[in-house]
Coordinates of C-alpha atoms in Angstrom, one line a residue:
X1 CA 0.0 0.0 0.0
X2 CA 1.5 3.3 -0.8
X3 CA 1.2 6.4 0.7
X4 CA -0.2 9.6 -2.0
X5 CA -0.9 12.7 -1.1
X6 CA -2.9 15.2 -3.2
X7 CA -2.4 18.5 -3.6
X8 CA -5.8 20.1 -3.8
X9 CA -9.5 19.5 -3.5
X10 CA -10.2 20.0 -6.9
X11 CA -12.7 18.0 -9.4
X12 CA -9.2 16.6 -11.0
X13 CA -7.8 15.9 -7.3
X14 CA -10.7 14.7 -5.7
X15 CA -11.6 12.4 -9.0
X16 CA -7.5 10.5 -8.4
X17 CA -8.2 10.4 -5.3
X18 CA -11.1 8.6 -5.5
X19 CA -9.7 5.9 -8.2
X20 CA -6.3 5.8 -6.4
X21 CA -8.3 4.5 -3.3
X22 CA -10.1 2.2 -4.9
X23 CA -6.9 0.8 -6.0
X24 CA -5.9 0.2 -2.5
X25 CA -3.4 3.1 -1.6
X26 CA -3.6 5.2 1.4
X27 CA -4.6 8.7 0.3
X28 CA -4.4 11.9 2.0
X29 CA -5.6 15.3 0.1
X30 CA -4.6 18.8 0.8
X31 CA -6.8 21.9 0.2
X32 CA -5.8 25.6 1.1
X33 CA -9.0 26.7 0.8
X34 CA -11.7 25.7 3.5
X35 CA -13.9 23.8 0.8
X36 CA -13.6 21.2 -2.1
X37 CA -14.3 22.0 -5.5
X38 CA -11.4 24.4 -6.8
X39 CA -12.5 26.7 -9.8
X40 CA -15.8 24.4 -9.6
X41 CA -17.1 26.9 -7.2
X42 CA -19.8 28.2 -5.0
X43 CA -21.2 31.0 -3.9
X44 CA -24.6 31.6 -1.8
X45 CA -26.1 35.1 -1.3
X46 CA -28.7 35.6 1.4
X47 CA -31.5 38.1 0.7
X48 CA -35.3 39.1 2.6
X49 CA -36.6 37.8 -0.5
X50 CA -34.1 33.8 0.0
X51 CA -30.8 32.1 -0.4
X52 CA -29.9 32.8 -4.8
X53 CA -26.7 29.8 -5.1
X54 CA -24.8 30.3 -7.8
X55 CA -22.0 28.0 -9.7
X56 CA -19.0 30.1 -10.3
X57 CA -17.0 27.4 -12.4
X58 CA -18.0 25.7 -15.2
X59 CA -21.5 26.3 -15.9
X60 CA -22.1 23.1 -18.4
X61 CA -21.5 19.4 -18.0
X62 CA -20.6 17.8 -21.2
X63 CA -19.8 13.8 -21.7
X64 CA -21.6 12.8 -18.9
X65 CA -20.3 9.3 -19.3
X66 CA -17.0 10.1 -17.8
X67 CA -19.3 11.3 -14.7
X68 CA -20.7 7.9 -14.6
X69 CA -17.7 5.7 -14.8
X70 CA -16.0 7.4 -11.5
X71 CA -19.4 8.0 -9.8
X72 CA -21.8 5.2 -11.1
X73 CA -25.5 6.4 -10.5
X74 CA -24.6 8.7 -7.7
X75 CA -25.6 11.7 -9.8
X76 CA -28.4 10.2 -11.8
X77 CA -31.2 11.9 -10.0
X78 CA -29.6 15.3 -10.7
X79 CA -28.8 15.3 -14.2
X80 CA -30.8 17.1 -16.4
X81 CA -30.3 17.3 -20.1
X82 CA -30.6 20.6 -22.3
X83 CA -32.2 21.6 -25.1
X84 CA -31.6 23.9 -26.3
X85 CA -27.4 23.3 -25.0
X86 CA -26.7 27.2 -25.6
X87 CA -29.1 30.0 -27.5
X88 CA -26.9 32.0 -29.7
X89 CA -28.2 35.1 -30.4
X90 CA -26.6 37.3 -33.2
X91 CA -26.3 41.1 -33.7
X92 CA -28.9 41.3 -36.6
X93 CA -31.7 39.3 -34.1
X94 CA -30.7 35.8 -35.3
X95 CA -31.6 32.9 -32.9
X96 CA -30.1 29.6 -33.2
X97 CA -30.6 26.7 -30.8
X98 CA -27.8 24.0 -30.3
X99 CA -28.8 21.0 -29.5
X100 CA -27.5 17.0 -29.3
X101 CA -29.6 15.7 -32.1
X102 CA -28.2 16.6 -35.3
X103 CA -31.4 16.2 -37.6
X104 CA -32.6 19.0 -35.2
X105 CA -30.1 20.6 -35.0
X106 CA -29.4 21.1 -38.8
X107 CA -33.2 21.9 -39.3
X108 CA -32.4 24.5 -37.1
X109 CA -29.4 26.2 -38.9
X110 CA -31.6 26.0 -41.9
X111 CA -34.2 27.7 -41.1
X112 CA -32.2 30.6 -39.5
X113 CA -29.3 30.4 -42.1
X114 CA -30.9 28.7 -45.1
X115 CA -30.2 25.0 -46.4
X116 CA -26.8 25.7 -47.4
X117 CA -25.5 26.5 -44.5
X118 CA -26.8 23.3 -42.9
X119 CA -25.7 21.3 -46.1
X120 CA -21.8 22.9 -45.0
X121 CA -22.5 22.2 -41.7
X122 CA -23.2 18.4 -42.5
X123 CA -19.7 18.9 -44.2
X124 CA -17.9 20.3 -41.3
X125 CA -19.5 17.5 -38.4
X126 CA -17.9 14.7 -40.8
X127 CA -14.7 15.9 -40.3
X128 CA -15.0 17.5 -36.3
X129 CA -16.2 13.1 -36.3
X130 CA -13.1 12.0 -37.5
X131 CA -11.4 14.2 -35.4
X132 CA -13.2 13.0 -32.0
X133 CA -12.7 9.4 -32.8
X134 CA -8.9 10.1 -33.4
X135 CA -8.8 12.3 -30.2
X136 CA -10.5 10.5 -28.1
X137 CA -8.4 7.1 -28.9
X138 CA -4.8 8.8 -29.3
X139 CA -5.0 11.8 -27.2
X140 CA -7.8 12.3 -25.0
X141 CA -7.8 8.9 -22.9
X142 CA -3.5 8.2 -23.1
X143 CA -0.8 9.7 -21.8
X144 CA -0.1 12.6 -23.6
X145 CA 2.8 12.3 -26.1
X146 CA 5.0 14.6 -28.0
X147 CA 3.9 16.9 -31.0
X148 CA 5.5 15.0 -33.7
X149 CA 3.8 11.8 -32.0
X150 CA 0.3 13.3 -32.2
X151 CA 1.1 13.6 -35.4
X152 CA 2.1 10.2 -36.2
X153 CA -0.7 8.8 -34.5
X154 CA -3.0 10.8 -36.9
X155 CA -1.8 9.4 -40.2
X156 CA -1.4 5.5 -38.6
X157 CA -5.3 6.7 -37.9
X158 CA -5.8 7.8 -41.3
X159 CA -7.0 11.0 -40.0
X160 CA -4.4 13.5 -40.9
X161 CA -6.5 15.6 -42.7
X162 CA -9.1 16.1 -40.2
X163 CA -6.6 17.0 -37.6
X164 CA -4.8 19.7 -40.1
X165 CA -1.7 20.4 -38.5
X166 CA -0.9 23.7 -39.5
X167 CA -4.3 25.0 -39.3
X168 CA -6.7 26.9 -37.2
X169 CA -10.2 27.1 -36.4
X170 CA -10.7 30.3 -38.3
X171 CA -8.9 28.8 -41.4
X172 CA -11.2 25.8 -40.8
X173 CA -14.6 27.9 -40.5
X174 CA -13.4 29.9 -43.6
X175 CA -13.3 26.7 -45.8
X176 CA -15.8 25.2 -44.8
X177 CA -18.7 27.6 -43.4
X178 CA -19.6 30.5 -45.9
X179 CA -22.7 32.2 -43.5
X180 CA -20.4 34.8 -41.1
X181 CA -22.7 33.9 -38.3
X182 CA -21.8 30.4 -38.6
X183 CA -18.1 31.3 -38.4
X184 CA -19.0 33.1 -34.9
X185 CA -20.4 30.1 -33.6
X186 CA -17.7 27.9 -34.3
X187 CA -15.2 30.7 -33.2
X188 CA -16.3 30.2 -29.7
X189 CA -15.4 26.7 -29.2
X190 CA -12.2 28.1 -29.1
X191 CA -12.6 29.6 -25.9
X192 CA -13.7 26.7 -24.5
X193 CA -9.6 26.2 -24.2
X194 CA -8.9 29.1 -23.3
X195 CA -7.8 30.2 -26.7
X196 CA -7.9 33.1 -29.8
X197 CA -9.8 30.8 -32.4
X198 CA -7.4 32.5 -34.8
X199 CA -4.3 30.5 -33.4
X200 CA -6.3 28.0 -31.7
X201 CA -5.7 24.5 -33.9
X202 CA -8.3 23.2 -36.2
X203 CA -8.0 19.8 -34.1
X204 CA -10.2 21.6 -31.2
X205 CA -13.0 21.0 -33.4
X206 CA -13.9 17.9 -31.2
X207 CA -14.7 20.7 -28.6
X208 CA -17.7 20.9 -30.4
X209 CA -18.3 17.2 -31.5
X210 CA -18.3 16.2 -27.8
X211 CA -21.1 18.9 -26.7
X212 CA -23.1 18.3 -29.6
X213 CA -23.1 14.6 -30.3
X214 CA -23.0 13.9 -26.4
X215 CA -25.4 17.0 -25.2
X216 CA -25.0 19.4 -22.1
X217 CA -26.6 18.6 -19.2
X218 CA -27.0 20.9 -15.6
X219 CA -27.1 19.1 -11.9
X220 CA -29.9 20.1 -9.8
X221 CA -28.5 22.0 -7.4
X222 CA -26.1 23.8 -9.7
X223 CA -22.9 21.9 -10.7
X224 CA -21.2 22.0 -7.5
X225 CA -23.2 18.7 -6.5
X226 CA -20.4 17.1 -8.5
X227 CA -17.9 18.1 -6.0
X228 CA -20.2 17.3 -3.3
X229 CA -20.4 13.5 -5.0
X230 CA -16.8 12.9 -5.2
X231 CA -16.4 14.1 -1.4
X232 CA -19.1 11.7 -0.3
X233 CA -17.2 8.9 -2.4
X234 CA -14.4 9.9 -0.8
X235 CA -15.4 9.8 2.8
X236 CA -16.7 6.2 1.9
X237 CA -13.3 5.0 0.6
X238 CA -11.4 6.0 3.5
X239 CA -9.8 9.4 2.2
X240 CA -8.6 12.2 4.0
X241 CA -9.5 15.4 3.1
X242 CA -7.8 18.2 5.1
X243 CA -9.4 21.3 4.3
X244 CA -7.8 24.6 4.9
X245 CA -4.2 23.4 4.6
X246 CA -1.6 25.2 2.0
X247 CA 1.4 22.8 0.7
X248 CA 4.3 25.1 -0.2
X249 CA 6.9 22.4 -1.3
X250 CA 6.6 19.3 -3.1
X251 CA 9.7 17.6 -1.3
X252 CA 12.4 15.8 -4.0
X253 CA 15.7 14.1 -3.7
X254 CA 17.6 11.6 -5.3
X255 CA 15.2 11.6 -8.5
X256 CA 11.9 10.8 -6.8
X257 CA 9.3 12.4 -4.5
X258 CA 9.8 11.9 -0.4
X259 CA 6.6 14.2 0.4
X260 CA 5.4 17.3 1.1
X261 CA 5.6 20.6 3.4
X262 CA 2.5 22.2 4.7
X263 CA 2.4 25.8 5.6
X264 CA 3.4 25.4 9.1
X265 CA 6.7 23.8 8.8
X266 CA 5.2 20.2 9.0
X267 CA 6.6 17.4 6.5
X268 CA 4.2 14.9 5.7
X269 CA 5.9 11.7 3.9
X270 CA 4.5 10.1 0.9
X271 CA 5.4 7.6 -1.7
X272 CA 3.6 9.0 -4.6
X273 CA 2.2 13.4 -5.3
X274 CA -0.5 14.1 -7.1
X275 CA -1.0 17.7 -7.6
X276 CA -4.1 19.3 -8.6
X277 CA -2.6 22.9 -9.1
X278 CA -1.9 24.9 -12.1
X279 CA 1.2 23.5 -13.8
X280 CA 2.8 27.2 -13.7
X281 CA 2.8 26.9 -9.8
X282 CA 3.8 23.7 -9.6
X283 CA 7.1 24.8 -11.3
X284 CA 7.5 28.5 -10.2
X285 CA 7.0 27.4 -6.5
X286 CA 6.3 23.9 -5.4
X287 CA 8.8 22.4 -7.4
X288 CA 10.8 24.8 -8.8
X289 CA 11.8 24.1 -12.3
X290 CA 12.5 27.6 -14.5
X291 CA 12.4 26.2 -18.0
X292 CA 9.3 23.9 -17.3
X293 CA 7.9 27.2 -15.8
X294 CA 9.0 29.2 -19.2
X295 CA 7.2 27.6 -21.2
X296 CA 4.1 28.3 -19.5
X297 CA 4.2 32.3 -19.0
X298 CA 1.5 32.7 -21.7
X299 CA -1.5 32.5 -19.7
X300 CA -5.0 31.0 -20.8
X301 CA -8.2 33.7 -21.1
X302 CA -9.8 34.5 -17.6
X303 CA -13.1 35.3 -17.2
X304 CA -14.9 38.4 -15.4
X305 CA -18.5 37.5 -13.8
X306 CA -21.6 39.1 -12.6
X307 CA -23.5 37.1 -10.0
X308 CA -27.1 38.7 -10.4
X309 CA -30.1 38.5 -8.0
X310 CA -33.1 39.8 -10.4
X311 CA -36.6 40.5 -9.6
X312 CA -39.1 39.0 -12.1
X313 CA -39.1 36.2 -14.9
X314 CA -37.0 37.1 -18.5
X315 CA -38.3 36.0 -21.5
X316 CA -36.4 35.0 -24.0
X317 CA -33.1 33.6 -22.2
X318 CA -32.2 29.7 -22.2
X319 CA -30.6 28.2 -19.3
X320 CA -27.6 29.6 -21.5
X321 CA -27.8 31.8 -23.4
X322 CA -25.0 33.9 -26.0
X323 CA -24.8 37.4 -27.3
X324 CA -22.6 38.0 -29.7
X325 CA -21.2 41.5 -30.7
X326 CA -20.7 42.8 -34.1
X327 CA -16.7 42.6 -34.3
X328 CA -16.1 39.1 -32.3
X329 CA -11.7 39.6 -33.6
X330 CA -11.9 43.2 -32.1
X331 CA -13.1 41.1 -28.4
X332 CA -9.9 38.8 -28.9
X333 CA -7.3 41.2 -30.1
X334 CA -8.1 43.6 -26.5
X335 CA -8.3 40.5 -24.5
X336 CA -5.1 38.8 -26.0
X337 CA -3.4 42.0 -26.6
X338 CA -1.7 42.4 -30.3
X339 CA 2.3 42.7 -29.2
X340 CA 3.3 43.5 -32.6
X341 CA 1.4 46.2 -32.8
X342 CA 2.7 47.0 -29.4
X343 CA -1.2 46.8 -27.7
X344 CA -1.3 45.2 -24.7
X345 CA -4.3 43.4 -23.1
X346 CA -7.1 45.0 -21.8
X347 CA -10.8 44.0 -21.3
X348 CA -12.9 43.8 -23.7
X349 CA -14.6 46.8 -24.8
X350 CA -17.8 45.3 -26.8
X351 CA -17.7 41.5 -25.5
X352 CA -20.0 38.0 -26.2
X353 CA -21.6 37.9 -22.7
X354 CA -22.5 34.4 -22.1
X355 CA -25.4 34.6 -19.2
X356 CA -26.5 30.9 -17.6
X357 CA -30.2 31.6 -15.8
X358 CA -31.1 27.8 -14.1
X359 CA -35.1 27.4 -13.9
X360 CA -34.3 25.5 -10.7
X361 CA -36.0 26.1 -7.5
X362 CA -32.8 25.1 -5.5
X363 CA -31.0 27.8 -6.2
X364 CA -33.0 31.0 -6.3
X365 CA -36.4 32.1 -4.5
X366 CA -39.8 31.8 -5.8
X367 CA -40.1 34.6 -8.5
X368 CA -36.4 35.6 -8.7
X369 CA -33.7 34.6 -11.4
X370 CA -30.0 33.6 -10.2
X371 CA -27.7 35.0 -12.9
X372 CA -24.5 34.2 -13.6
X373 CA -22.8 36.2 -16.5
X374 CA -19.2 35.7 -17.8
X375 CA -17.6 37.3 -20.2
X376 CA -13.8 36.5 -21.8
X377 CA -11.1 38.6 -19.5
X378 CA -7.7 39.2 -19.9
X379 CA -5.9 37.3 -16.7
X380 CA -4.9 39.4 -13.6
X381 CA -1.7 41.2 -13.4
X382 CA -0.6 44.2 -11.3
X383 CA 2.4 45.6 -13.8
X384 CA 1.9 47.8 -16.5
X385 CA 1.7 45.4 -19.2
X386 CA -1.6 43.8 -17.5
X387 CA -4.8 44.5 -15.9
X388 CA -5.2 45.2 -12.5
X389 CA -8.4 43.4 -11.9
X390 CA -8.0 43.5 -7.9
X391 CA -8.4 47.7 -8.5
X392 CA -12.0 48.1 -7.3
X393 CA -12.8 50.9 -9.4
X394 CA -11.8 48.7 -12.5
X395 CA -14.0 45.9 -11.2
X396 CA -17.0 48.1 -10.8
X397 CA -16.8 50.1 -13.9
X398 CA -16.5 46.8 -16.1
X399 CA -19.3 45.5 -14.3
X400 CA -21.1 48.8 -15.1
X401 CA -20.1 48.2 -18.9
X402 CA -21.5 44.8 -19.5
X403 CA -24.9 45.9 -17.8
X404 CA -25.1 48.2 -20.6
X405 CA -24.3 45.9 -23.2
X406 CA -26.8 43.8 -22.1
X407 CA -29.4 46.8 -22.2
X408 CA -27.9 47.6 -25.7
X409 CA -28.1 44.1 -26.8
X410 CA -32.0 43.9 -25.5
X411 CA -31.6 42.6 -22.6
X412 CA -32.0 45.2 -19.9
X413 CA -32.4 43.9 -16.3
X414 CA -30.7 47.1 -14.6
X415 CA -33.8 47.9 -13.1
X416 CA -34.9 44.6 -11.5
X417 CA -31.4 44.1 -10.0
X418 CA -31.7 43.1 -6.2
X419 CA -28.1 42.8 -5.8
X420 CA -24.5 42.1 -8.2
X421 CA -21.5 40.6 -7.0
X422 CA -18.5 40.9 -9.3
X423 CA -16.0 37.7 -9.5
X424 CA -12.6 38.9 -11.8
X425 CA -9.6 36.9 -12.4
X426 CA -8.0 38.7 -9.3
X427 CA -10.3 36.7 -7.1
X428 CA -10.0 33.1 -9.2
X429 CA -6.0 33.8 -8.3
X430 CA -6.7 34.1 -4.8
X431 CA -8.8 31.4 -4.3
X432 CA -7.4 28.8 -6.6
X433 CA -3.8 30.0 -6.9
X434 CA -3.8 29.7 -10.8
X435 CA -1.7 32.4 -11.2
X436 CA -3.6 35.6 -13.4
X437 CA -6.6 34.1 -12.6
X438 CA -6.3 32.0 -15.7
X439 CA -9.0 29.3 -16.2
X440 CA -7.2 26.9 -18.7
X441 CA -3.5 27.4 -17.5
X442 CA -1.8 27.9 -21.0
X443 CA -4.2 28.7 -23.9
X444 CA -4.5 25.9 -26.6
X445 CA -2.8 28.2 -29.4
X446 CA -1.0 26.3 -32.1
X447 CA -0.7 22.3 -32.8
X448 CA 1.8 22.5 -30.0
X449 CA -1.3 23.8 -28.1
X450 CA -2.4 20.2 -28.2
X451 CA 0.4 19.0 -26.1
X452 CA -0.3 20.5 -22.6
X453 CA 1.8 19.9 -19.9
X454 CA 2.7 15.9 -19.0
X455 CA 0.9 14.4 -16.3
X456 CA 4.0 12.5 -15.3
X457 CA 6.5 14.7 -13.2
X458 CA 9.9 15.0 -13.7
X459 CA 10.8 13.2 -10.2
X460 CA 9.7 9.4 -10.2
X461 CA 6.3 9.4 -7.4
X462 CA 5.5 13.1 -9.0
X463 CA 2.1 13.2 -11.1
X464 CA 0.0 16.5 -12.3
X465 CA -4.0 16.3 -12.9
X466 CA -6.3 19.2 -13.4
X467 CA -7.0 21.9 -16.5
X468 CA -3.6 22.7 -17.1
X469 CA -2.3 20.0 -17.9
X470 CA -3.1 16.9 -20.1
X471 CA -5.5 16.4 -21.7
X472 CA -7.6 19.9 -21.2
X473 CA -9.5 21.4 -19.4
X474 CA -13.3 21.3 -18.6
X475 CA -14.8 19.0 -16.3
X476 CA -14.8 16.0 -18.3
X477 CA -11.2 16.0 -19.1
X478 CA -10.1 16.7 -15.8
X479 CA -11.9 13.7 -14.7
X480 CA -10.1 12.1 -17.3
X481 CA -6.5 13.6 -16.4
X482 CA -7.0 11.3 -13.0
X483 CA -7.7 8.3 -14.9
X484 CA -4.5 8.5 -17.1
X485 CA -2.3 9.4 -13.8
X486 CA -4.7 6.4 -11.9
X487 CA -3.7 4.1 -14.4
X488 CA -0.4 5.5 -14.7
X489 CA 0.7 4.8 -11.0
X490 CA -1.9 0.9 -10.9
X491 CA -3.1 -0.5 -8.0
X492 CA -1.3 -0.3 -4.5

């Protein structure tokens, strides 16, 4: 039986902690903040009027089937399955409706686009197909493997073409989607990885094929019943969870992890280290290693969000909904900055605003709406070159911004407001220590984009899970990370 410890209470730490127990080690987890859950988090305003509870993570639960092989029917009774996934509405007034049936789904586009552009988007799902099936055998549940490897893997798969190294998922849009508001749509899968969908490779276009062929689904309760599931599971396995407990050293010698040091000095021995924390602090502080942490300077997008208490039902929204500005490049070149052009990052002056509005009791009171509204942010930083998101008067004003846009976009819920709380990547830094507040670590930009950050350490006993590191991020492939690093270290 070996001794792991974990290094945070995240979805991705909690999910190998579960699996590692089951295998028969001895696990202990670690968590500097005083609950489980990491960036899947949670955040409960009291009012006269109730308790609103708002998710202020991930918002969507895609491929619930990875759910289901760690948890079994734990979560059955909460999961409730979407349609429409996400309303996307466009600047001239244009609704379309995703959904997980593609007969549906492509009646849709042609009625709002015409039949051509659901005739190319026929086109385009054969391809993001071949892509999935290739990803998801090679890349998504493996160990990851180098560039030129992912690459060899393609062609053995016959699939070289779909993945188009070399290309992006603007160039793929272009060639294949001729409706502008088409190219929009697919544009934002992008950010689903934390990336400028003109660098972001055309091989993320199973970020759509999963949502889409697989659906989205919501937990009664909000999505933070997940965390709550794999704390229950880990209780019942025996697991440790020490809440409220920093590690500030991953302790190393001779080639192999001996343990780790906790915040007060102690040194708690272990025989294999999971850590669920950004890869960039894992080698700027834990385990300090300055060309690993090089390579990961370029930070993922952030996200700034409104946490609205509103009077009154709003017609019109899905349980997520889109709004899409006019210029969606102008949104990416303030958030990622242009360096060439010597413009640095700044937030978005005209941004999509993605707004999530649960029709579920448990978590707002009788004729209210919980809001929760996120928009793409540059990450936290407090030099010149970045945006001082912890400056309350920044904070304030932005939030002050996207109310309007909102109202100029026809949605205008300024004056049924009961209360706003303002989440920016300042705070996500604080809580989570991913440094800038960054919700996908490094941003998927380029085929190397693919090849995130091992899961293996470079000390034997040393393993990485979570967002930032392979495969992805988003729920499901953190929940996937643990089962690579599970398998990875076998049964005790």
């Amino acid at each position: 039986m070996s001794e792991v410890v974990v290094i945070g209470a995240g979805v991705g730490g909690l999910s190998a902690a579960v699996r590692l127990a089951t295998a028969g080690h001895r696990v202990t987890v670690y968590e500097r903040a005083g609950t489980v859950g990491g960036k899947l988090g949670r955040h409960v305003r009291s009012t006269p009027a109730g308790s609103f509870r708002f998710d202020t993570g991930p918002s969507l639960l895609t491929l619930p089937h990875v759910v289901s092989d760690l948890l079994g029917d734990d979560l059955s009774g909460h999961l409730v399955e979407l349609d429409p996934i996400v309303r996307h509405r466009f600047p001239d007034g244009t609704v379309l409706d995703s959904c997980a049936d593609q007969a549906t789904f492509t009646s849709r586009i042609a009625e709002a686009f015409g039949e051509r552009s659901a005739d190319e988007w026929r086109r385009l799902w054969r391809r993001a197909e071949r892509v999935w099936q290739t990803s998801w055998r090679h890349v998504l549940s493996a160990p990851a493997r180098s560039t030129l490897g992912l690459s060899t893997l393609a062609w053995r798969a016959g699939d070289l073409a779909a993945i188009g190294p070399g290309q992006n998922i603007r160039s793929v849009g272009r060639r294949y989607l001729s409706d502008p508001r088409m190219r929009t749509l697919l544009d934002r899968y992008a950010t689903y990885a934390g990336a400028d969908p003109r660098r972001a490779p055309a091989a993320l276009l199973a970020v759509p094929y999963a949502e889409l062929r697989y659906g989205g689904w919501y937990l009664r309760g909000g999505l933070g019943t997940l965390a709550d599931a794999l704390l229950a599971r880990c209780d019942a396995l025996g697991v440790r969870v020490r809440t409220g407990t920093r590690v500030v050293e991953i302790e190393a010698a001779g080639g192999r992890v001996h343990g780790v040091r906790l915040a007060d000095g102690a040194l708690v021995r272990a025989d294999v280290v999971v850590a669920n924390a950004d890869a960039l602090e894992v080698y700027r502080d834990l385990l300090p290693d300055r060309r690993r942490a090089a390579r990961l300077r370029e930070r993922s997008l952030a996200g700034f969000v409104l946490l609205l208490g509103v009077r009154g039902r709003t017609p019109g929204l899905a349980h997520h909904t889109v709004l899409f500005p006019t210029d969606y490049d102008a949104e990416f070149d303030d958030v990622f900055g242009r360096p060439r052009d010597g413009m640095v990052a700044r937030p978005a002056r005209d941004p999509a605003v993605y707004v999530t509005v649960a029709d579920d009791p448990l978590v707002r009171p009788d004729g209210h709406e919980a809001w929760f509204v996120l928009v793409n942010a540059p990450p936290h930083g407090d030099n010149a070159a970045g945006v001082d998101w912890a400056s309350s008067s920044t904070a304030h004003g932005y939030a002050d911004r996207i109310l309007d846009v909102l109202a100029a976009r026809g949605v205008e819920v300024r004056d049924r407001v009961l209360f706003r709380d303002v989440l920016t990547p300042a705070d996500l830094q604080l809580t989570t220590a991913s440094p800038g507040g960054a919700i996908y670590g490094t941003p998927a930009h380029g085929l190397s984009g693919l090849r995130r950050p091992g899961n293996r350490g470079p000390v034997r006993g040393l393993f990485l899970v979570g967002g930032s590191v392979h495969p992805g991020g988003g729920l499901p492939m953190v929940m996937l990370s643990a089962k690579i690093v599970a398998d990875q270290i076998g049964s005790a």
